[in-house]
mmCIF file of N, CA and C in Angstrom:
data_model
loop_
_atom_site.group_PDB
_atom_site.id
_atom_site.type_symbol
_atom_site.label_atom_id
_atom_site.label_comp_id
_atom_site.label_asym_id
_atom_site.label_seq_id
_atom_site.Cartn_x
_atom_site.Cartn_y
_atom_site.Cartn_z
ATOM 1 N N MET C 172 0.842 -1.176 0.000
ATOM 2 C CA MET C 172 0.000 0.000 0.000
ATOM 3 C C MET C 172 0.894 1.247 0.000
ATOM 4 N N ARG C 173 0.580 2.165 -0.860
ATOM 5 C CA ARG C 173 1.322 3.412 -0.949
ATOM 6 C C ARG C 173 0.893 4.340 0.182
ATOM 7 N N SER C 174 1.855 5.026 0.767
ATOM 8 C CA SER C 174 1.592 5.963 1.851
ATOM 9 C C SER C 174 0.744 7.125 1.361
ATOM 10 N N SER C 175 -0.202 7.546 2.167
ATOM 11 C CA SER C 175 -1.062 8.666 1.818
ATOM 12 C C SER C 175 -1.199 9.589 3.023
ATOM 13 N N PRO C 176 -0.461 10.703 3.037
ATOM 14 C CA PRO C 176 -0.617 11.643 4.150
ATOM 15 C C PRO C 176 -2.060 12.107 4.307
ATOM 16 N N GLU C 177 -2.757 12.316 3.203
ATOM 17 C CA GLU C 177 -4.147 12.769 3.284
ATOM 18 C C GLU C 177 -5.018 11.744 3.992
ATOM 19 N N ARG C 178 -4.790 10.456 3.728
ATOM 20 C CA ARG C 178 -5.545 9.391 4.395
ATOM 21 C C ARG C 178 -5.219 9.386 5.892
ATOM 22 N N ALA C 179 -3.935 9.559 6.238
ATOM 23 C CA ALA C 179 -3.534 9.613 7.646
ATOM 24 C C ALA C 179 -4.146 10.824 8.346
ATOM 25 N N ILE C 180 -4.185 11.957 7.667
ATOM 26 C CA ILE C 180 -4.779 13.171 8.233
ATOM 27 C C ILE C 180 -6.253 12.921 8.557
ATOM 28 N N THR C 181 -6.978 12.343 7.618
ATOM 29 C CA THR C 181 -8.391 12.028 7.859
ATOM 30 C C THR C 181 -8.541 11.108 9.060
ATOM 31 N N PHE C 182 -7.689 10.086 9.163
ATOM 32 C CA PHE C 182 -7.732 9.134 10.273
ATOM 33 C C PHE C 182 -7.559 9.853 11.617
ATOM 34 N N TYR C 183 -6.503 10.648 11.762
ATOM 35 C CA TYR C 183 -6.227 11.295 13.042
ATOM 36 C C TYR C 183 -7.236 12.388 13.389
ATOM 37 N N LYS C 184 -7.819 13.022 12.391
ATOM 38 C CA LYS C 184 -8.910 13.963 12.652
ATOM 39 C C LYS C 184 -10.107 13.214 13.235
ATOM 40 N N GLN C 185 -10.447 12.059 12.629
ATOM 41 C CA GLN C 185 -11.608 11.290 13.076
ATOM 42 C C GLN C 185 -11.386 10.679 14.457
ATOM 43 N N VAL C 186 -10.194 10.139 14.709
ATOM 44 C CA VAL C 186 -9.962 9.404 15.952
ATOM 45 C C VAL C 186 -9.696 10.332 17.128
ATOM 46 N N PHE C 187 -8.881 11.368 16.938
ATOM 47 C CA PHE C 187 -8.476 12.223 18.064
ATOM 48 C C PHE C 187 -8.885 13.681 17.937
ATOM 49 N N GLY C 188 -9.458 14.069 16.807
ATOM 50 C CA GLY C 188 -9.858 15.465 16.622
ATOM 51 C C GLY C 188 -8.684 16.406 16.400
ATOM 52 N N TRP C 189 -7.555 15.878 15.944
ATOM 53 C CA TRP C 189 -6.367 16.705 15.728
ATOM 54 C C TRP C 189 -6.575 17.616 14.524
ATOM 55 N N SER C 190 -5.809 18.719 14.487
ATOM 56 C CA SER C 190 -5.853 19.630 13.346
ATOM 57 C C SER C 190 -4.543 19.545 12.561
ATOM 58 N N PHE C 191 -4.629 19.813 11.274
ATOM 59 C CA PHE C 191 -3.476 19.740 10.376
ATOM 60 C C PHE C 191 -3.451 20.984 9.513
ATOM 61 N N THR C 192 -2.273 21.593 9.394
ATOM 62 C CA THR C 192 -2.097 22.782 8.585
ATOM 63 C C THR C 192 -0.939 22.566 7.625
ATOM 64 N N ALA C 193 -1.227 22.672 6.322
ATOM 65 C CA ALA C 193 -0.158 22.523 5.324
ATOM 66 C C ALA C 193 0.869 23.626 5.548
ATOM 67 N N TRP C 194 2.140 23.249 5.427
ATOM 68 C CA TRP C 194 3.235 24.193 5.631
ATOM 69 C C TRP C 194 4.348 23.849 4.657
ATOM 70 N N GLY C 195 4.879 24.827 3.985
ATOM 71 C CA GLY C 195 5.956 24.564 3.030
ATOM 72 C C GLY C 195 5.405 24.126 1.695
ATOM 73 N N PRO C 196 6.237 23.413 0.909
ATOM 74 C CA PRO C 196 5.794 22.975 -0.419
ATOM 75 C C PRO C 196 4.529 22.115 -0.321
ATOM 76 N N PRO C 197 3.580 22.293 -1.218
ATOM 77 C CA PRO C 197 2.332 21.509 -1.173
ATOM 78 C C PRO C 197 2.601 20.001 -1.133
ATOM 79 N N GLY C 198 1.880 19.317 -0.244
ATOM 80 C CA GLY C 198 1.969 17.868 -0.140
ATOM 81 C C GLY C 198 3.230 17.335 0.506
ATOM 82 N N GLN C 199 4.008 18.198 1.172
ATOM 83 C CA GLN C 199 5.276 17.753 1.744
ATOM 84 C C GLN C 199 5.346 17.793 3.262
ATOM 85 N N TYR C 200 4.575 18.684 3.914
ATOM 86 C CA TYR C 200 4.674 18.802 5.369
ATOM 87 C C TYR C 200 3.404 19.433 5.914
ATOM 88 N N TRP C 201 2.924 18.877 7.030
ATOM 89 C CA TRP C 201 1.765 19.422 7.712
ATOM 90 C C TRP C 201 2.106 19.587 9.183
ATOM 91 N N LEU C 202 1.756 20.737 9.761
ATOM 92 C CA LEU C 202 1.856 20.939 11.197
ATOM 93 C C LEU C 202 0.686 20.227 11.848
ATOM 94 N N VAL C 203 0.929 19.551 12.965
ATOM 95 C CA VAL C 203 -0.108 18.793 13.658
ATOM 96 C C VAL C 203 -0.399 19.470 14.991
ATOM 97 N N GLY C 204 -1.657 19.800 15.223
ATOM 98 C CA GLY C 204 -2.101 20.343 16.503
ATOM 99 C C GLY C 204 -2.907 19.289 17.233
ATOM 100 N N THR C 205 -2.459 18.929 18.440
ATOM 101 C CA THR C 205 -3.144 17.863 19.173
ATOM 102 C C THR C 205 -4.010 18.384 20.312
ATOM 103 N N GLY C 206 -4.064 19.694 20.489
ATOM 104 C CA GLY C 206 -4.893 20.274 21.538
ATOM 105 C C GLY C 206 -4.534 21.725 21.738
ATOM 106 N N PRO C 207 -5.148 22.346 22.736
ATOM 107 C CA PRO C 207 -4.873 23.760 22.999
ATOM 108 C C PRO C 207 -3.414 23.977 23.422
ATOM 109 N N ASP C 208 -2.872 25.131 23.044
ATOM 110 C CA ASP C 208 -1.491 25.454 23.417
ATOM 111 C C ASP C 208 -1.306 25.547 24.930
ATOM 112 N N SER C 209 -2.395 25.752 25.663
ATOM 113 C CA SER C 209 -2.308 25.882 27.124
ATOM 114 C C SER C 209 -2.194 24.530 27.841
ATOM 115 N N GLU C 210 -2.309 23.423 27.093
ATOM 116 C CA GLU C 210 -2.230 22.087 27.687
ATOM 117 C C GLU C 210 -1.074 21.308 27.076
ATOM 118 N N PRO C 211 -0.506 20.361 27.848
ATOM 119 C CA PRO C 211 0.560 19.533 27.276
ATOM 120 C C PRO C 211 0.023 18.742 26.092
ATOM 121 N N GLY C 212 0.869 18.507 25.128
ATOM 122 C CA GLY C 212 0.449 17.756 23.955
ATOM 123 C C GLY C 212 1.651 17.227 23.205
ATOM 124 N N ILE C 213 1.388 16.630 22.060
ATOM 125 C CA ILE C 213 2.474 16.085 21.245
ATOM 126 C C ILE C 213 2.452 16.721 19.864
ATOM 127 N N ASN C 214 2.185 18.029 19.817
ATOM 128 C CA ASN C 214 2.171 18.723 18.531
ATOM 129 C C ASN C 214 3.428 18.361 17.753
ATOM 130 N N GLY C 215 3.295 18.268 16.458
ATOM 131 C CA GLY C 215 4.451 17.895 15.659
ATOM 132 C C GLY C 215 4.191 18.097 14.191
ATOM 133 N N GLY C 216 4.705 17.190 13.393
ATOM 134 C CA GLY C 216 4.563 17.306 11.954
ATOM 135 C C GLY C 216 4.271 15.973 11.310
ATOM 136 N N LEU C 217 3.755 16.029 10.110
ATOM 137 C CA LEU C 217 3.460 14.845 9.316
ATOM 138 C C LEU C 217 4.115 15.029 7.955
ATOM 139 N N VAL C 218 4.825 14.015 7.500
ATOM 140 C CA VAL C 218 5.457 14.029 6.186
ATOM 141 C C VAL C 218 5.087 12.746 5.450
ATOM 142 N N PRO C 219 5.163 12.744 4.131
ATOM 143 C CA PRO C 219 4.929 11.492 3.401
ATOM 144 C C PRO C 219 6.002 10.463 3.771
ATOM 145 N N ARG C 220 5.622 9.186 3.833
ATOM 146 C CA ARG C 220 6.583 8.112 4.109
ATOM 147 C C ARG C 220 7.613 8.079 2.992
ATOM 148 N N ARG C 221 8.864 7.914 3.378
ATOM 149 C CA ARG C 221 9.948 7.892 2.401
ATOM 150 C C ARG C 221 10.622 6.523 2.337
ATOM 151 N N GLY C 222 9.919 5.513 2.732
ATOM 152 C CA GLY C 222 10.447 4.159 2.694
ATOM 153 C C GLY C 222 9.307 3.171 2.838
ATOM 154 N N ASP C 223 9.658 1.922 3.075
ATOM 155 C CA ASP C 223 8.653 0.885 3.238
ATOM 156 C C ASP C 223 7.900 1.048 4.547
ATOM 157 N N ALA C 224 6.643 0.612 4.546
ATOM 158 C CA ALA C 224 5.839 0.613 5.765
ATOM 159 C C ALA C 224 6.407 -0.418 6.736
ATOM 160 N N PRO C 225 6.147 -0.242 8.045
ATOM 161 C CA PRO C 225 6.594 -1.229 9.024
ATOM 162 C C PRO C 225 6.008 -2.605 8.730
ATOM 163 N N VAL C 226 6.625 -3.628 9.270
ATOM 164 C CA VAL C 226 6.134 -5.002 9.121
ATOM 165 C C VAL C 226 4.690 -5.050 9.607
ATOM 166 N N ALA C 227 3.822 -5.668 8.821
ATOM 167 C CA ALA C 227 2.379 -5.640 9.079
ATOM 168 C C ALA C 227 1.989 -6.196 10.442
ATOM 169 N N ARG C 228 2.631 -7.240 10.929
ATOM 170 C CA ARG C 228 2.209 -7.871 12.177
ATOM 171 C C ARG C 228 3.027 -7.416 13.388
ATOM 172 N N ALA C 229 3.955 -6.513 13.222
ATOM 173 C CA ALA C 229 4.789 -6.065 14.348
ATOM 174 C C ALA C 229 3.952 -5.233 15.318
ATOM 175 N N ALA C 230 4.038 -5.538 16.603
ATOM 176 C CA ALA C 230 3.311 -4.765 17.609
ATOM 177 C C ALA C 230 3.976 -3.414 17.838
ATOM 178 N N VAL C 231 5.294 -3.348 17.716
ATOM 179 C CA VAL C 231 6.053 -2.114 17.881
ATOM 180 C C VAL C 231 7.132 -2.091 16.814
ATOM 181 N N ASN C 232 7.397 -0.922 16.214
ATOM 182 C CA ASN C 232 8.361 -0.871 15.121
ATOM 183 C C ASN C 232 9.437 0.191 15.274
ATOM 184 N N ALA C 233 9.743 0.656 16.420
ATOM 185 C CA ALA C 233 10.824 1.595 16.707
ATOM 186 C C ALA C 233 10.463 2.305 18.005
ATOM 187 N N TYR C 234 9.512 3.165 17.938
ATOM 188 C CA TYR C 234 8.981 3.782 19.141
ATOM 189 C C TYR C 234 7.495 3.988 18.910
ATOM 190 N N VAL C 235 6.776 4.202 19.969
ATOM 191 C CA VAL C 235 5.339 4.374 19.846
ATOM 192 C C VAL C 235 4.917 5.623 20.605
ATOM 193 N N CYS C 236 4.247 6.524 19.941
ATOM 194 C CA CYS C 236 3.629 7.661 20.633
ATOM 195 C C CYS C 236 2.381 7.125 21.309
ATOM 196 N N THR C 237 2.217 7.436 22.572
ATOM 197 C CA THR C 237 1.039 7.007 23.312
ATOM 198 C C THR C 237 0.223 8.235 23.668
ATOM 199 N N ILE C 238 -1.049 8.187 23.344
ATOM 200 C CA ILE C 238 -1.960 9.302 23.507
ATOM 201 C C ILE C 238 -2.871 9.024 24.696
ATOM 202 N N ALA C 239 -3.001 9.985 25.588
ATOM 203 C CA ALA C 239 -3.931 9.859 26.715
ATOM 204 C C ALA C 239 -5.353 9.996 26.180
ATOM 205 N N VAL C 240 -6.221 9.066 26.565
ATOM 206 C CA VAL C 240 -7.621 9.091 26.151
ATOM 207 C C VAL C 240 -8.506 8.911 27.374
ATOM 208 N N ASP C 241 -9.742 9.368 27.272
ATOM 209 C CA ASP C 241 -10.688 9.215 28.379
ATOM 210 C C ASP C 241 -11.220 7.794 28.473
ATOM 211 N N ASN C 242 -11.363 7.117 27.330
ATOM 212 C CA ASN C 242 -11.935 5.780 27.315
ATOM 213 C C ASN C 242 -11.218 4.966 26.243
ATOM 214 N N VAL C 243 -10.350 4.062 26.662
ATOM 215 C CA VAL C 243 -9.538 3.309 25.700
ATOM 216 C C VAL C 243 -10.400 2.406 24.817
ATOM 217 N N ASP C 244 -11.454 1.811 25.360
ATOM 218 C CA ASP C 244 -12.323 0.953 24.547
ATOM 219 C C ASP C 244 -12.988 1.754 23.427
ATOM 220 N N ALA C 245 -13.524 2.922 23.768
ATOM 221 C CA ALA C 245 -14.174 3.767 22.764
ATOM 222 C C ALA C 245 -13.158 4.268 21.741
ATOM 223 N N SER C 246 -11.965 4.606 22.188
ATOM 224 C CA SER C 246 -10.937 5.109 21.270
ATOM 225 C C SER C 246 -10.464 4.019 20.317
ATOM 226 N N ILE C 247 -10.319 2.792 20.811
ATOM 227 C CA ILE C 247 -9.955 1.678 19.939
ATOM 228 C C ILE C 247 -11.065 1.444 18.912
ATOM 229 N N ALA C 248 -12.302 1.484 19.361
ATOM 230 C CA ALA C 248 -13.431 1.291 18.444
ATOM 231 C C ALA C 248 -13.452 2.385 17.373
ATOM 232 N N THR C 249 -13.181 3.622 17.755
ATOM 233 C CA THR C 249 -13.137 4.714 16.785
ATOM 234 C C THR C 249 -12.001 4.510 15.796
ATOM 235 N N ALA C 250 -10.837 4.092 16.283
ATOM 236 C CA ALA C 250 -9.690 3.836 15.393
ATOM 237 C C ALA C 250 -10.023 2.748 14.382
ATOM 238 N N VAL C 251 -10.604 1.648 14.853
ATOM 239 C CA VAL C 251 -10.960 0.545 13.951
ATOM 240 C C VAL C 251 -12.056 0.986 12.979
ATOM 241 N N GLY C 252 -13.005 1.758 13.457
ATOM 242 C CA GLY C 252 -14.068 2.271 12.593
ATOM 243 C C GLY C 252 -13.582 3.298 11.581
ATOM 244 N N SER C 253 -12.382 3.821 11.790
ATOM 245 C CA SER C 253 -11.786 4.804 10.874
ATOM 246 C C SER C 253 -10.705 4.162 10.004
ATOM 247 N N SER C 254 -10.790 2.839 9.833
ATOM 248 C CA SER C 254 -9.883 2.045 8.991
ATOM 249 C C SER C 254 -8.536 1.742 9.625
ATOM 250 N N GLY C 255 -8.411 1.926 10.945
ATOM 251 C CA GLY C 255 -7.215 1.482 11.653
ATOM 252 C C GLY C 255 -7.367 0.011 12.020
ATOM 253 N N THR C 256 -6.315 -0.555 12.580
ATOM 254 C CA THR C 256 -6.358 -1.952 13.016
ATOM 255 C C THR C 256 -5.769 -2.064 14.412
ATOM 256 N N ILE C 257 -6.126 -3.132 15.107
ATOM 257 C CA ILE C 257 -5.565 -3.386 16.437
ATOM 258 C C ILE C 257 -4.211 -4.046 16.262
ATOM 259 N N ALA C 258 -3.193 -3.484 16.899
ATOM 260 C CA ALA C 258 -1.847 -4.063 16.857
ATOM 261 C C ALA C 258 -1.615 -4.958 18.067
ATOM 262 N N LEU C 259 -2.175 -4.573 19.205
ATOM 263 C CA LEU C 259 -2.037 -5.332 20.439
ATOM 264 C C LEU C 259 -3.265 -5.042 21.285
ATOM 265 N N GLU C 260 -3.941 -6.093 21.717
ATOM 266 C CA GLU C 260 -5.193 -5.933 22.472
ATOM 267 C C GLU C 260 -4.982 -5.109 23.744
ATOM 268 N N LYS C 261 -6.054 -4.506 24.203
ATOM 269 C CA LYS C 261 -6.046 -3.727 25.438
ATOM 270 C C LYS C 261 -5.505 -4.575 26.582
ATOM 271 N N MET C 262 -4.679 -3.952 27.418
ATOM 272 C CA MET C 262 -4.119 -4.651 28.572
ATOM 273 C C MET C 262 -4.064 -3.697 29.759
ATOM 274 N N ALA C 263 -4.046 -4.296 30.948
ATOM 275 C CA ALA C 263 -3.912 -3.502 32.172
ATOM 276 C C ALA C 263 -2.436 -3.256 32.449
ATOM 277 N N ILE C 264 -2.122 -2.042 32.820
ATOM 278 C CA ILE C 264 -0.812 -1.705 33.376
ATOM 279 C C ILE C 264 -1.128 -1.435 34.848
ATOM 280 N N PRO C 265 -0.901 -2.422 35.728
ATOM 281 C CA PRO C 265 -1.326 -2.313 37.120
ATOM 282 C C PRO C 265 -0.891 -1.009 37.788
ATOM 283 N N GLY C 266 -1.862 -0.376 38.411
ATOM 284 C CA GLY C 266 -1.613 0.872 39.119
ATOM 285 C C GLY C 266 -1.516 2.092 38.223
ATOM 286 N N VAL C 267 -1.592 1.901 36.908
ATOM 287 C CA VAL C 267 -1.447 3.010 35.967
ATOM 288 C C VAL C 267 -2.720 3.203 35.148
ATOM 289 N N GLY C 268 -3.134 2.157 34.417
ATOM 290 C CA GLY C 268 -4.317 2.291 33.587
ATOM 291 C C GLY C 268 -4.405 1.215 32.531
ATOM 292 N N TRP C 269 -5.212 1.485 31.529
ATOM 293 C CA TRP C 269 -5.462 0.556 30.431
ATOM 294 C C TRP C 269 -4.743 1.050 29.189
ATOM 295 N N LEU C 270 -4.062 0.146 28.488
ATOM 296 C CA LEU C 270 -3.254 0.497 27.327
ATOM 297 C C LEU C 270 -3.633 -0.382 26.148
ATOM 298 N N GLY C 271 -3.794 0.214 24.994
ATOM 299 C CA GLY C 271 -4.037 -0.531 23.761
ATOM 300 C C GLY C 271 -3.184 0.050 22.651
ATOM 301 N N TYR C 272 -2.804 -0.798 21.707
ATOM 302 C CA TYR C 272 -2.008 -0.354 20.563
ATOM 303 C C TYR C 272 -2.781 -0.580 19.278
ATOM 304 N N CYS C 273 -2.773 0.404 18.408
ATOM 305 C CA CYS C 273 -3.401 0.297 17.098
ATOM 306 C C CYS C 273 -2.416 0.716 16.019
ATOM 307 N N LYS C 274 -2.809 0.473 14.777
ATOM 308 C CA LYS C 274 -2.078 0.959 13.615
ATOM 309 C C LYS C 274 -3.001 1.904 12.866
ATOM 310 N N ASP C 275 -2.430 2.993 12.373
ATOM 311 C CA ASP C 275 -3.228 3.911 11.568
ATOM 312 C C ASP C 275 -3.372 3.376 10.144
ATOM 313 N N THR C 276 -3.935 4.152 9.267
ATOM 314 C CA THR C 276 -4.172 3.726 7.890
ATOM 315 C C THR C 276 -2.892 3.513 7.099
ATOM 316 N N GLU C 277 -1.765 4.019 7.621
ATOM 317 C CA GLU C 277 -0.484 3.902 6.933
ATOM 318 C C GLU C 277 0.409 2.834 7.537
ATOM 319 N N GLY C 278 -0.102 2.106 8.548
ATOM 320 C CA GLY C 278 0.671 1.047 9.186
ATOM 321 C C GLY C 278 1.526 1.508 10.348
ATOM 322 N N ASN C 279 1.364 2.763 10.775
ATOM 323 C CA ASN C 279 2.126 3.283 11.912
ATOM 324 C C ASN C 279 1.462 2.895 13.223
ATOM 325 N N ASN C 280 2.260 2.454 14.187
ATOM 326 C CA ASN C 280 1.749 2.092 15.504
ATOM 327 C C ASN C 280 1.550 3.325 16.374
ATOM 328 N N PHE C 281 0.549 3.270 17.241
ATOM 329 C CA PHE C 281 0.384 4.264 18.281
ATOM 330 C C PHE C 281 -0.346 3.614 19.447
ATOM 331 N N GLY C 282 -0.067 4.110 20.643
ATOM 332 C CA GLY C 282 -0.713 3.601 21.830
ATOM 333 C C GLY C 282 -1.786 4.553 22.321
ATOM 334 N N MET C 283 -2.725 4.010 23.086
ATOM 335 C CA MET C 283 -3.750 4.824 23.727
ATOM 336 C C MET C 283 -3.836 4.380 25.174
ATOM 337 N N MET C 284 -3.719 5.314 26.102
ATOM 338 C CA MET C 284 -3.692 5.018 27.527
ATOM 339 C C MET C 284 -4.829 5.726 28.247
ATOM 340 N N GLN C 285 -5.611 4.933 28.974
ATOM 341 C CA GLN C 285 -6.664 5.476 29.830
ATOM 342 C C GLN C 285 -6.176 5.339 31.270
ATOM 343 N N ALA C 286 -5.964 6.472 31.929
ATOM 344 C CA ALA C 286 -5.492 6.428 33.318
ATOM 345 C C ALA C 286 -6.552 5.782 34.206
ATOM 346 N N ASN C 287 -6.116 4.848 35.049
ATOM 347 C CA ASN C 287 -7.003 4.182 35.999
ATOM 348 C C ASN C 287 -6.116 3.421 36.987
ATOM 349 N N ALA C 288 -5.921 4.006 38.162
ATOM 350 C CA ALA C 288 -5.021 3.416 39.154
ATOM 351 C C ALA C 288 -5.462 2.044 39.617
ATOM 352 N N SER C 289 -6.740 1.677 39.423
ATOM 353 C CA SER C 289 -7.211 0.370 39.883
ATOM 354 C C SER C 289 -7.139 -0.701 38.777
ATOM 355 N N ALA C 290 -6.586 -0.356 37.614
ATOM 356 C CA ALA C 290 -6.456 -1.347 36.526
ATOM 357 C C ALA C 290 -5.560 -2.494 36.980
ATOM 358 N N SER C 291 -6.005 -3.708 36.701
ATOM 359 C CA SER C 291 -5.174 -4.871 37.037
ATOM 360 C C SER C 291 -5.535 -6.053 36.152
#
């Protein structure tokens, strides 16, 4: 599958409500807004993939950005409903919360963490 930044942008808008602003040469770079500037976030950038996609069945492929969510089950369902896939089923991180890993439409892994000190 060929990488599509536009497809990834649609995915992250649907799943997390992130904003994207084209910057620089058309189709080469987008600024990513993950929330208000007054709150911590992982604002960054999106570029077209310049190599092969990660191995399809790999649960982790270098590093994983983990996004705090209010409800990991609902967020996983939204990701899957937006053409993402489950990379690793939801699991408890005792004393911390619930963690699940998905892949976006481009095969990139990301985690979703719901804080819950009683998770076990």
